Amino acid sequence: MARVLISMPEEFLNKIDQVADGENRSRSELIREALRTYIYKQRVRESASAVKNANLLEELLE
């Protein structure tokens, strides 16, 4: 597995650690899950936008 070095404010890291501890997960596991969720939501937004654009085009072509 690749390693990534990121910078963030100490207070943000403390919040991440609190959530990870509360869920009995590692910091890395929590951040990976957050990124997976972000990527999934981005794909859903892109898909919804594509459907909206297709519908607009369809209306214009009628």
Rosetta silent file (secondary structure, phi, psi, omega in degrees, C-alpha in Angstrom):
SEQUENCE: MARVLISMPEEFLNKIDQVADGENRSRSELIREALRTYIYKQRVRESASAVKNANLLEELLE
SCORE:     score description
SCORE:     0.000 S_00000001
   1 L     0.000  139.871  179.431    0.000    0.000    0.000 S_00000001
   2 L   -77.949  153.169  176.607    1.294    3.477   -0.832 S_00000001
   3 L  -109.661  144.759 -179.623    1.874    6.096    1.842 S_00000001
   4 L  -128.621  133.489  177.646    0.802    9.711    1.502 S_00000001
   5 L  -103.668  123.162  178.489    2.064   12.615    3.551 S_00000001
   6 L  -127.556  156.188  176.960   -0.436   15.427    4.098 S_00000001
   7 L  -111.362  143.008  177.416   -0.417   18.563    6.215 S_00000001
   8 L  -157.255  159.123  177.330   -3.343   19.764    8.286 S_00000001
   9 L   -61.675  144.906 -178.681   -3.977   21.904   11.325 S_00000001
  10 H   -56.748  -39.691 -178.344   -3.309   20.138   14.618 S_00000001
  11 H   -66.513  -33.074  177.054   -6.872   20.745   15.831 S_00000001
  12 H   -67.312  -42.894  178.229   -8.278   19.050   12.705 S_00000001
  13 H   -62.515  -39.010  177.184   -6.037   16.046   13.293 S_00000001
  14 H   -61.480  -40.452  177.985   -7.221   15.906   16.906 S_00000001
  15 H   -65.007  -41.356  177.663  -10.847   15.796   15.705 S_00000001
  16 H   -59.856  -46.215  179.966   -9.986   13.002   13.269 S_00000001
  17 H   -63.168  -38.160  178.474   -8.335   11.043   16.075 S_00000001
  18 H   -62.974  -44.284  179.408  -11.353   11.540   18.350 S_00000001
  19 H   -65.502  -46.324 -179.807  -13.710   10.190   15.700 S_00000001
  20 H   -59.083  -44.652  178.935  -11.387    7.290   14.867 S_00000001
  21 H   -63.121  -41.338 -179.738  -11.049    6.392   18.557 S_00000001
  22 H   -64.682  -26.377 -179.966  -14.816    6.607   19.035 S_00000001
  23 L  -102.504    7.617 -178.502  -15.329    4.190   16.151 S_00000001
  24 L    52.770   45.899  178.800  -12.438    1.901   17.166 S_00000001
  25 L  -126.098  161.674  175.105  -10.724    2.539   13.827 S_00000001
  26 L   -80.056  159.649  175.839   -7.297    3.715   12.865 S_00000001
  27 H   -56.606  -45.476 -179.222   -6.739    7.244   11.630 S_00000001
  28 H   -61.479  -42.819  179.814   -5.761    5.857    8.224 S_00000001
  29 H   -61.894  -42.959  179.346   -8.875    3.711    8.003 S_00000001
  30 H   -63.960  -43.434 -179.021  -11.103    6.680    8.816 S_00000001
  31 H   -67.469  -40.206  177.330   -9.411    8.921    6.243 S_00000001
  32 H   -60.842  -43.477  179.258   -9.599    6.200    3.558 S_00000001
  33 H   -63.396  -41.726  178.939  -13.323    5.782    4.239 S_00000001
  34 H   -61.772  -41.189  179.324  -13.856    9.552    4.083 S_00000001
  35 H   -70.173  -37.856  175.685  -12.089    9.705    0.717 S_00000001
  36 H   -61.123  -43.034  178.947  -14.044    6.732   -0.644 S_00000001
  37 H   -63.768  -43.135  178.699  -17.261    8.485    0.376 S_00000001
  38 H   -60.539  -47.455 -179.594  -16.138   11.752   -1.215 S_00000001
  39 H   -62.320  -43.048  178.327  -15.246   10.018   -4.493 S_00000001
  40 H   -60.429  -47.284 -179.192  -18.574    8.136   -4.531 S_00000001
  41 H   -63.903  -36.978  177.805  -20.554   11.339   -3.914 S_00000001
  42 H   -63.052  -42.367  178.421  -18.600   13.133   -6.632 S_00000001
  43 H   -64.123  -39.567  177.846  -19.466   10.375   -9.112 S_00000001
  44 H   -63.365  -43.521  178.562  -23.137   10.589   -8.125 S_00000001
  45 H   -61.736  -43.998  179.233  -23.082   14.371   -8.648 S_00000001
  46 H   -62.967  -40.945  179.240  -21.426   13.952  -12.048 S_00000001
  47 H   -64.985  -43.871  179.068  -23.960   11.302  -13.024 S_00000001
  48 H   -63.208  -38.549  178.638  -26.877   13.479  -11.909 S_00000001
  49 H   -66.087  -40.511  178.769  -25.432   16.376  -13.875 S_00000001
  50 H   -64.041  -41.221  178.422  -25.081   14.190  -16.969 S_00000001
  51 H   -64.394  -44.174  178.898  -28.713   13.061  -16.671 S_00000001
  52 H   -60.813  -45.355  178.590  -29.861   16.656  -16.249 S_00000001
  53 H   -64.110  -39.613  178.199  -27.868   17.747  -19.294 S_00000001
  54 H   -63.997  -40.511  178.340  -29.214   14.847  -21.345 S_00000001
  55 H   -64.806  -41.499  177.747  -32.774   15.782  -20.368 S_00000001
  56 H   -62.994  -42.943  178.868  -32.186   19.422  -21.331 S_00000001
  57 H   -63.968  -42.020  178.301  -30.744   18.360  -24.675 S_00000001
  58 H   -59.921  -43.810  178.072  -33.651   16.022  -25.267 S_00000001
  59 H   -62.012  -39.668  179.899  -36.108   18.869  -24.562 S_00000001
  60 H   -67.325  -32.062 -176.199  -34.260   21.149  -26.970 S_00000001
  61 H   -84.546   -8.768 -179.049  -34.351   18.543  -29.710 S_00000001
  62 L   -77.553    0.000    0.000  -38.095   17.926  -29.421 S_00000001
